[in-house]
Amino acid sequence: MAAAPRLVRGAIYNELFVASRYGQAIIRGELEAAGVAIEEYHLVSFIGFLQPVTPTDLARACGITRTTLRDAIARCVERGHVEQVANPDDARSHLLRLTPAGKAVLELGLPAVHRALRLEEALDRPLDEYEETVWRLRRTLGRLAGED
């Protein structure tokens, strides 16, 4: 087997992009085998972790525009996976939360994601040792992109 190409200094954005594509390809295959679309799973999982959540906060957490999110939420509501409820703190907005069917999608997908990644056994240290660094990188990039 040929050696992996060496990271070129300054190419971290390219490496993050490629790593994300690999991870998505692996997760997509496992989720599809479980009958769950990856795009819907991402949204359902974010809502599940953050609920109840406003669409604005959800868009920020997902790193997508509110317009893109609006269409995705509409599909999830139509499928019965997400419900919109009144926001007691702001009558002009609403909160999103999972329905029992949405929770079932989340439960169906979680084992698939864990099977797909198998990172804990493939890396030289536990995942939680990487999470803080990844979170800081994401937060910093979001701020630089004007998202925070």
XYZ file of N, CA, C and O in Angstrom:
592
model
N 0.851 -1.179 0.000
C 0.000 0.000 0.000
C 0.894 1.239 0.000
O 1.856 1.329 0.739
N 0.543 2.222 -0.823
C 1.320 3.445 -0.910
C 1.124 4.277 0.351
O 0.056 4.264 0.956
N 2.157 4.993 0.722
C 2.064 5.867 1.893
C 1.116 7.021 1.604
O 1.040 7.501 0.480
N 0.405 7.433 2.623
C -0.509 8.562 2.475
C 0.298 9.818 2.201
O 1.406 9.972 2.714
N -0.239 10.711 1.375
C 0.496 11.953 1.135
C 0.658 12.740 2.425
O -0.200 12.708 3.290
N 1.762 13.405 2.528
C 2.057 14.169 3.727
C 1.287 15.484 3.718
O 1.088 16.098 2.682
N 0.830 15.900 4.876
C 0.131 17.170 5.002
C 1.065 18.293 4.595
O 2.187 18.391 5.073
N 0.612 19.107 3.668
C 1.387 20.256 3.220
C 1.097 21.401 4.171
O -0.062 21.710 4.446
N 2.120 22.028 4.688
C 1.937 23.128 5.635
C 1.032 24.189 5.017
O 1.217 24.603 3.900
N 0.032 24.597 5.777
C -0.909 25.591 5.290
C -2.104 25.000 4.567
O -2.987 25.721 4.143
N -2.151 23.688 4.414
C -3.241 23.043 3.678
C -4.278 22.427 4.621
O -5.006 21.528 4.235
N -4.345 22.910 5.852
C -5.245 22.302 6.833
C -6.705 22.359 6.379
O -7.473 21.437 6.623
N -7.093 23.430 5.675
C -8.477 23.525 5.214
C -8.787 22.420 4.207
O -9.865 21.835 4.242
N -7.822 22.133 3.328
C -8.003 21.028 2.382
C -8.123 19.707 3.132
O -8.950 18.862 2.789
N -7.283 19.527 4.145
C -7.305 18.280 4.902
C -8.620 18.129 5.670
O -9.183 17.034 5.741
N -9.125 19.220 6.245
C -10.412 19.160 6.932
C -11.533 18.805 5.960
O -12.427 18.022 6.280
N -11.494 19.380 4.778
C -12.498 19.100 3.756
C -12.474 17.621 3.373
O -13.514 16.960 3.320
N -11.301 17.086 3.124
C -11.171 15.680 2.736
C -11.606 14.766 3.879
O -12.335 13.797 3.676
N -11.179 15.079 5.106
C -11.574 14.267 6.260
C -13.097 14.273 6.417
O -13.707 13.232 6.693
N -13.722 15.425 6.222
C -15.171 15.516 6.312
C -15.833 14.660 5.242
O -16.812 13.954 5.515
N -15.333 14.704 4.037
C -15.903 13.890 2.947
C -15.789 12.400 3.265
O -16.725 11.641 3.044
N -14.638 11.971 3.763
C -14.469 10.562 4.123
C -15.474 10.157 5.201
O -16.131 9.128 5.102
N -15.548 10.972 6.248
C -16.482 10.664 7.332
C -17.915 10.601 6.850
O -18.669 9.689 7.214
N -18.317 11.554 6.006
C -19.684 11.555 5.492
C -19.965 10.333 4.628
O -21.050 9.761 4.688
N -18.992 9.929 3.816
C -19.187 8.755 2.960
C -19.400 7.501 3.806
O -20.284 6.683 3.522
N -18.613 7.362 4.854
C -18.749 6.198 5.733
C -20.091 6.232 6.446
O -20.835 5.239 6.477
N -20.430 7.378 7.021
C -21.689 7.501 7.757
C -22.879 7.332 6.825
O -23.857 6.662 7.161
N -22.808 7.913 5.621
C -23.908 7.807 4.659
C -24.231 6.341 4.362
O -25.380 5.929 4.378
N -23.202 5.556 4.128
C -23.425 4.140 3.822
C -24.119 3.405 4.953
O -25.062 2.635 4.733
N -23.667 3.635 6.170
C -24.283 2.970 7.326
C -25.709 3.451 7.561
O -26.603 2.656 7.848
N -25.942 4.764 7.441
C -27.292 5.284 7.656
C -28.253 4.794 6.586
O -29.391 4.417 6.885
N -27.805 4.783 5.332
C -28.678 4.313 4.263
C -29.036 2.843 4.452
O -30.164 2.434 4.187
N -28.076 2.055 4.946
C -28.369 0.650 5.233
C -29.427 0.523 6.327
O -30.196 -0.436 6.353
N -29.482 1.522 7.224
C -30.480 1.530 8.292
C -31.773 2.226 7.855
O -32.713 2.335 8.635
N -31.799 2.740 6.606
C -32.998 3.393 6.089
C -33.150 4.845 6.483
O -34.257 5.375 6.485
N -32.044 5.513 6.788
C -32.090 6.909 7.225
C -31.238 7.755 6.274
O -30.086 7.417 6.014
N -31.791 8.866 5.778
C -31.043 9.784 4.918
C -30.095 10.618 5.773
O -30.489 11.125 6.829
N -28.856 10.782 5.314
C -27.849 11.478 6.115
C -28.230 12.932 6.374
O -28.022 13.442 7.476
N -28.790 13.614 5.383
C -29.140 15.020 5.566
C -30.180 15.177 6.669
O -30.088 16.062 7.508
N -31.186 14.308 6.658
C -32.213 14.378 7.695
C -31.637 13.973 9.049
O -31.947 14.576 10.069
N -30.778 12.976 9.054
C -30.195 12.532 10.319
C -29.401 13.652 10.979
O -29.489 13.844 12.190
N -28.619 14.385 10.193
C -27.841 15.490 10.773
C -28.764 16.492 11.458
O -28.513 16.907 12.593
N -29.830 16.876 10.770
C -30.748 17.859 11.339
C -31.461 17.305 12.575
O -31.533 17.965 13.611
N -31.956 16.084 12.485
C -32.648 15.454 13.614
C -31.704 15.321 14.800
O -32.088 15.570 15.947
N -30.449 14.971 14.548
C -29.519 14.805 15.666
C -29.205 16.150 16.323
O -29.161 16.238 17.556
N -29.015 17.206 15.529
C -28.790 18.524 16.127
C -29.991 18.951 16.963
O -29.836 19.429 18.086
N -31.201 18.784 16.428
C -32.397 19.153 17.190
C -32.487 18.305 18.450
O -32.765 18.816 19.537
N -32.213 17.020 18.327
C -32.266 16.134 19.481
C -31.309 16.534 20.587
O -31.643 16.476 21.769
N -30.127 16.987 20.218
C -29.137 17.380 21.219
C -29.421 18.752 21.815
O -29.055 19.023 22.952
N -30.075 19.636 21.044
C -30.254 21.020 21.475
C -31.669 21.361 21.932
O -31.882 22.434 22.475
N -32.619 20.503 21.696
C -34.033 20.839 21.902
C -34.377 21.243 23.324
O -33.730 20.758 24.250
N -35.366 22.113 23.445
C -35.990 22.855 22.347
C -35.036 23.934 21.853
O -34.290 24.531 22.632
N -35.063 24.195 20.546
C -34.101 25.117 19.955
C -34.806 26.008 18.933
O -35.718 25.557 18.243
N -34.381 27.262 18.877
C -34.934 28.160 17.864
C -34.284 27.852 16.518
O -33.145 27.351 16.471
N -34.973 28.155 15.424
C -34.348 27.956 14.115
C -33.043 28.736 13.957
O -32.088 28.238 13.355
N -32.974 29.932 14.504
C -31.743 30.732 14.413
C -30.582 30.037 15.108
O -29.487 29.918 14.555
N -30.821 29.551 16.324
C -29.758 28.846 17.044
C -29.392 27.536 16.350
O -28.222 27.142 16.334
N -30.386 26.875 15.778
C -30.121 25.628 15.062
C -29.284 25.888 13.814
O -28.333 25.146 13.538
N -29.605 26.938 13.068
C -28.827 27.279 11.873
C -27.377 27.551 12.244
O -26.452 27.095 11.568
N -27.183 28.285 13.331
C -25.818 28.582 13.799
C -25.092 27.289 14.180
O -23.940 27.086 13.819
N -25.767 26.411 14.889
C -25.139 25.148 15.323
C -24.789 24.261 14.134
O -23.751 23.602 14.131
N -25.664 24.259 13.116
C -25.441 23.415 11.941
C -24.468 24.039 10.946
O -23.969 23.360 10.054
N -24.256 25.357 11.065
C -23.372 26.030 10.126
C -24.000 26.220 8.758
O -23.305 26.191 7.743
N -25.333 26.388 8.716
C -26.027 26.603 7.443
C -26.888 27.860 7.543
O -27.141 28.359 8.629
N -27.329 28.342 6.392
C -28.156 29.545 6.384
C -29.564 29.218 6.872
O -30.020 28.078 6.785
N -30.239 30.247 7.350
C -31.610 30.045 7.825
C -32.531 29.649 6.680
O -33.473 28.893 6.877
N -32.261 30.139 5.463
C -33.081 29.777 4.303
C -32.959 28.291 3.999
O -33.962 27.599 3.805
N -31.742 27.795 3.984
C -31.522 26.360 3.757
C -32.162 25.547 4.868
O -32.814 24.528 4.615
N -32.005 26.014 6.080
C -32.576 25.318 7.229
C -34.098 25.286 7.156
O -34.721 24.270 7.459
N -34.702 26.398 6.748
C -36.163 26.476 6.673
C -36.727 25.353 5.796
O -37.683 24.684 6.167
N -36.102 25.116 4.652
C -36.564 24.058 3.751
C -36.375 22.679 4.384
O -37.242 21.814 4.276
N -35.251 22.473 5.048
C -34.981 21.178 5.691
C -35.955 20.934 6.843
O -36.446 19.808 7.018
N -36.244 21.975 7.609
C -37.212 21.830 8.711
C -38.583 21.482 8.156
O -39.272 20.599 8.693
N -38.968 22.150 7.075
C -40.276 21.871 6.469
C -40.389 20.401 6.082
O -41.438 19.766 6.306
N -39.325 19.830 5.521
C -39.344 18.401 5.153
C -39.473 17.520 6.400
O -40.215 16.543 6.402
N -38.750 17.876 7.457
C -38.813 17.079 8.688
C -40.186 17.183 9.354
O -40.697 16.203 9.895
N -40.783 18.366 9.307
C -42.132 18.540 9.859
C -43.119 17.725 9.037
O -43.980 17.023 9.589
N -42.991 17.798 7.717
C -43.880 17.047 6.824
C -43.789 15.545 7.077
O -44.788 14.833 7.031
N -42.590 15.050 7.374
C -42.399 13.620 7.645
C -42.809 13.240 9.063
O -42.773 12.074 9.428
N -43.126 14.244 9.883
C -43.559 13.965 11.244
C -42.430 13.739 12.229
O -42.643 13.205 13.314
N -41.214 14.179 11.879
C -40.057 13.967 12.751
C -39.766 15.150 13.671
O -39.081 14.998 14.677
N -40.272 16.328 13.299
C -40.009 17.554 14.055
C -41.320 18.302 14.203
O -42.150 18.304 13.299
N -41.484 18.935 15.360
C -42.652 19.797 15.552
C -42.193 21.183 15.956
O -41.138 21.356 16.559
N -43.013 22.166 15.570
C -42.759 23.551 15.933
C -43.734 23.915 17.033
O -44.931 23.686 16.903
N -43.206 24.469 18.122
C -44.050 24.855 19.252
C -43.786 26.323 19.576
O -42.741 26.871 19.231
N -44.747 26.948 20.231
C -44.614 28.354 20.602
C -43.404 28.546 21.507
O -43.106 27.715 22.365
N -42.731 29.665 21.305
C -41.593 30.028 22.143
C -42.119 30.899 23.281
O -42.552 32.024 23.049
N -42.073 30.407 24.511
C -42.618 31.185 25.622
C -41.834 32.472 25.906
O -42.358 33.386 26.527
N -40.600 32.550 25.400
C -39.771 33.735 25.638
C -39.882 34.782 24.527
O -39.418 35.904 24.699
N -40.470 34.396 23.387
C -40.548 35.315 22.251
C -41.722 34.909 21.371
O -41.631 33.932 20.624
N -42.793 35.663 21.442
C -44.015 35.329 20.702
C -43.808 35.397 19.188
O -44.606 34.830 18.434
N -42.738 36.048 18.735
C -42.488 36.161 17.294
C -41.778 34.933 16.722
O -41.654 34.805 15.510
N -41.288 34.054 17.574
C -40.545 32.898 17.072
C -41.141 31.607 17.621
O -42.092 31.624 18.396
N -40.558 30.512 17.207
C -41.011 29.213 17.692
C -39.792 28.359 18.037
O -38.660 28.720 17.733
N -40.067 27.264 18.686
C -39.026 26.310 19.056
C -39.248 25.019 18.287
O -40.381 24.674 17.943
N -38.168 24.320 18.058
C -38.226 23.026 17.378
C -37.898 21.933 18.381
O -37.012 22.097 19.226
N -38.612 20.829 18.253
C -38.279 19.661 19.062
C -38.679 18.412 18.289
O -39.502 18.459 17.376
N -38.077 17.311 18.689
C -38.358 16.047 18.021
C -39.699 15.484 18.466
O -40.079 15.612 19.628
N -40.364 14.844 17.530
C -41.564 14.079 17.843
C -41.105 12.669 18.214
O -39.923 12.331 18.050
N -41.994 11.816 18.676
C -41.591 10.427 18.903
C -40.998 9.773 17.644
O -40.029 9.020 17.734
N -41.543 10.102 16.473
C -40.989 9.550 15.230
C -39.579 10.084 14.979
O -38.705 9.355 14.493
N -39.333 11.352 15.305
C -37.994 11.921 15.164
C -37.005 11.281 16.113
O -35.851 11.020 15.763
N -37.470 11.005 17.332
C -36.605 10.316 18.304
C -36.265 8.919 17.803
O -35.143 8.438 18.006
N -37.213 8.275 17.116
C -36.956 6.940 16.561
C -35.893 7.012 15.468
O -35.029 6.128 15.379
N -35.932 8.066 14.631
C -34.903 8.254 13.602
C -33.541 8.425 14.262
O -32.545 7.828 13.845
N -33.501 9.228 15.314
C -32.249 9.444 16.036
C -31.735 8.134 16.615
O -30.559 7.799 16.473
N -32.595 7.387 17.247
C -32.201 6.102 17.838
C -31.757 5.100 16.779
O -30.821 4.331 16.998
N -32.402 5.113 15.630
C -32.049 4.210 14.535
C -30.674 4.558 13.978
O -29.882 3.682 13.640
N -30.394 5.861 13.911
C -29.145 6.288 13.309
C -27.930 6.226 14.200
O -26.813 6.041 13.716
N -28.103 6.380 15.506
C -26.946 6.413 16.411
C -26.037 5.190 16.295
O -24.827 5.343 16.141
N -26.571 3.985 16.346
C -25.672 2.830 16.204
C -24.966 2.805 14.849
O -23.805 2.405 14.761
N -25.649 3.272 13.804
C -25.030 3.307 12.483
C -23.842 4.258 12.464
O -22.791 3.946 11.906
N -24.001 5.416 13.098
C -22.903 6.381 13.158
C -21.737 5.799 13.946
O -20.582 5.873 13.520
N -22.020 5.177 15.076
C -20.948 4.585 15.884
C -20.233 3.462 15.133
O -19.009 3.367 15.172
N -21.002 2.630 14.425
C -20.382 1.564 13.626
C -19.526 2.153 12.520
O -18.441 1.664 12.229
N -20.052 3.196 11.884
C -19.358 3.778 10.738
C -18.023 4.385 11.135
O -17.038 4.234 10.425
N -17.988 5.062 12.223
C -16.780 5.798 12.570
C -15.691 4.940 13.193
O -14.529 5.092 12.866
N -16.038 4.088 14.121
C -15.038 3.230 14.757
C -13.736 3.976 15.047
O -12.651 3.408 15.004
N -13.843 5.251 15.320
C -12.651 6.066 15.512
C -11.908 5.747 16.797
O -10.687 5.806 16.842
N -12.675 5.430 17.801
C -12.052 5.185 19.109
C -10.964 4.127 19.000
O -9.890 4.256 19.566
N -11.226 3.084 18.225
C -10.240 2.005 18.099
C -9.163 2.302 17.068
O -8.094 1.715 17.094
N -9.421 3.241 16.158
C -8.468 3.528 15.092
C -7.467 4.629 15.447
O -6.418 4.721 14.822
N -7.803 5.431 16.429
C -6.932 6.546 16.800
C -6.006 6.176 17.946
O -6.233 5.207 18.652
N -4.982 6.987 18.110
C -3.995 6.696 19.148
C -4.387 7.214 20.530
O -3.669 6.989 21.484
N -5.527 7.901 20.628
C -6.008 8.362 21.929
C -7.525 8.508 21.868
O -8.106 8.533 20.793
N -8.186 8.608 23.001
C -9.648 8.671 23.023
C -10.192 9.880 22.273
O -9.560 10.942 22.216
N -11.392 9.718 21.702
C -12.026 10.792 20.943
C -12.183 12.075 21.737
O -12.018 13.169 21.190
N -12.508 11.970 23.008
C -12.750 13.193 23.766
C -11.491 14.060 23.878
O -11.572 15.248 24.132
N -10.324 13.490 23.643
C -9.102 14.289 23.632
C -9.004 15.138 22.359
O -8.289 16.123 22.329
N -9.707 14.751 21.303
C -9.731 15.515 20.060
C -10.876 16.531 20.046
O -10.800 17.544 19.364
N -11.944 16.238 20.759
C -13.161 17.040 20.656
C -12.954 18.503 21.011
O -13.477 19.388 20.332
N -12.217 18.803 22.047
C -12.007 20.196 22.435
C -11.275 20.962 21.340
O -11.636 22.090 21.009
N -10.268 20.343 20.748
C -9.516 20.994 19.679
C -10.405 21.235 18.465
O -10.395 22.319 17.879
N -11.189 20.252 18.101
C -12.098 20.397 16.954
C -13.139 21.470 17.243
O -13.448 22.307 16.384
N -13.697 21.471 18.457
C -14.693 22.479 18.822
C -14.087 23.887 18.762
O -14.708 24.816 18.247
N -12.878 24.061 19.275
C -12.234 25.374 19.237
C -11.995 25.814 17.800
O -12.197 26.980 17.452
N -11.566 24.900 16.945
C -11.350 25.211 15.536
C -12.665 25.616 14.873
O -12.739 26.628 14.174
N -13.710 24.858 15.112
C -15.015 25.171 14.535
C -15.518 26.537 15.014
O -15.999 27.346 14.238
N -15.422 26.789 16.309
C -15.886 28.053 16.882
C -15.108 29.230 16.289
O -15.687 30.261 15.926
N -13.797 29.079 16.156
C -12.962 30.141 15.600
C -13.301 30.378 14.133
O -13.448 31.527 13.695
N -13.434 29.308 13.356
C -13.788 29.468 11.941
C -15.162 30.093 11.780
O -15.377 30.930 10.899
N -16.111 29.710 12.636
C -17.441 30.314 12.596
C -17.383 31.806 12.874
O -18.044 32.603 12.207
N -16.587 32.177 13.841
C -16.433 33.599 14.176
C -15.808 34.350 13.005
O -16.268 35.428 12.624
N -14.782 33.775 12.390
C -14.133 34.419 11.249
C -15.069 34.526 10.050
O -14.971 35.457 9.248
N -15.997 33.578 9.947
C -16.978 33.595 8.857
C -18.150 34.519 9.155
O -19.043 34.667 8.347
N -18.140 35.138 10.349
C -19.195 36.062 10.716
C -20.436 35.382 11.249
O -21.506 35.985 11.309
N -20.318 34.140 11.681
C -21.470 33.390 12.180
C -21.713 33.602 13.667
O -22.770 33.281 14.163
N -20.737 34.072 14.402
C -20.930 34.285 15.845
C -20.889 35.748 16.195
O -20.356 36.561 15.566
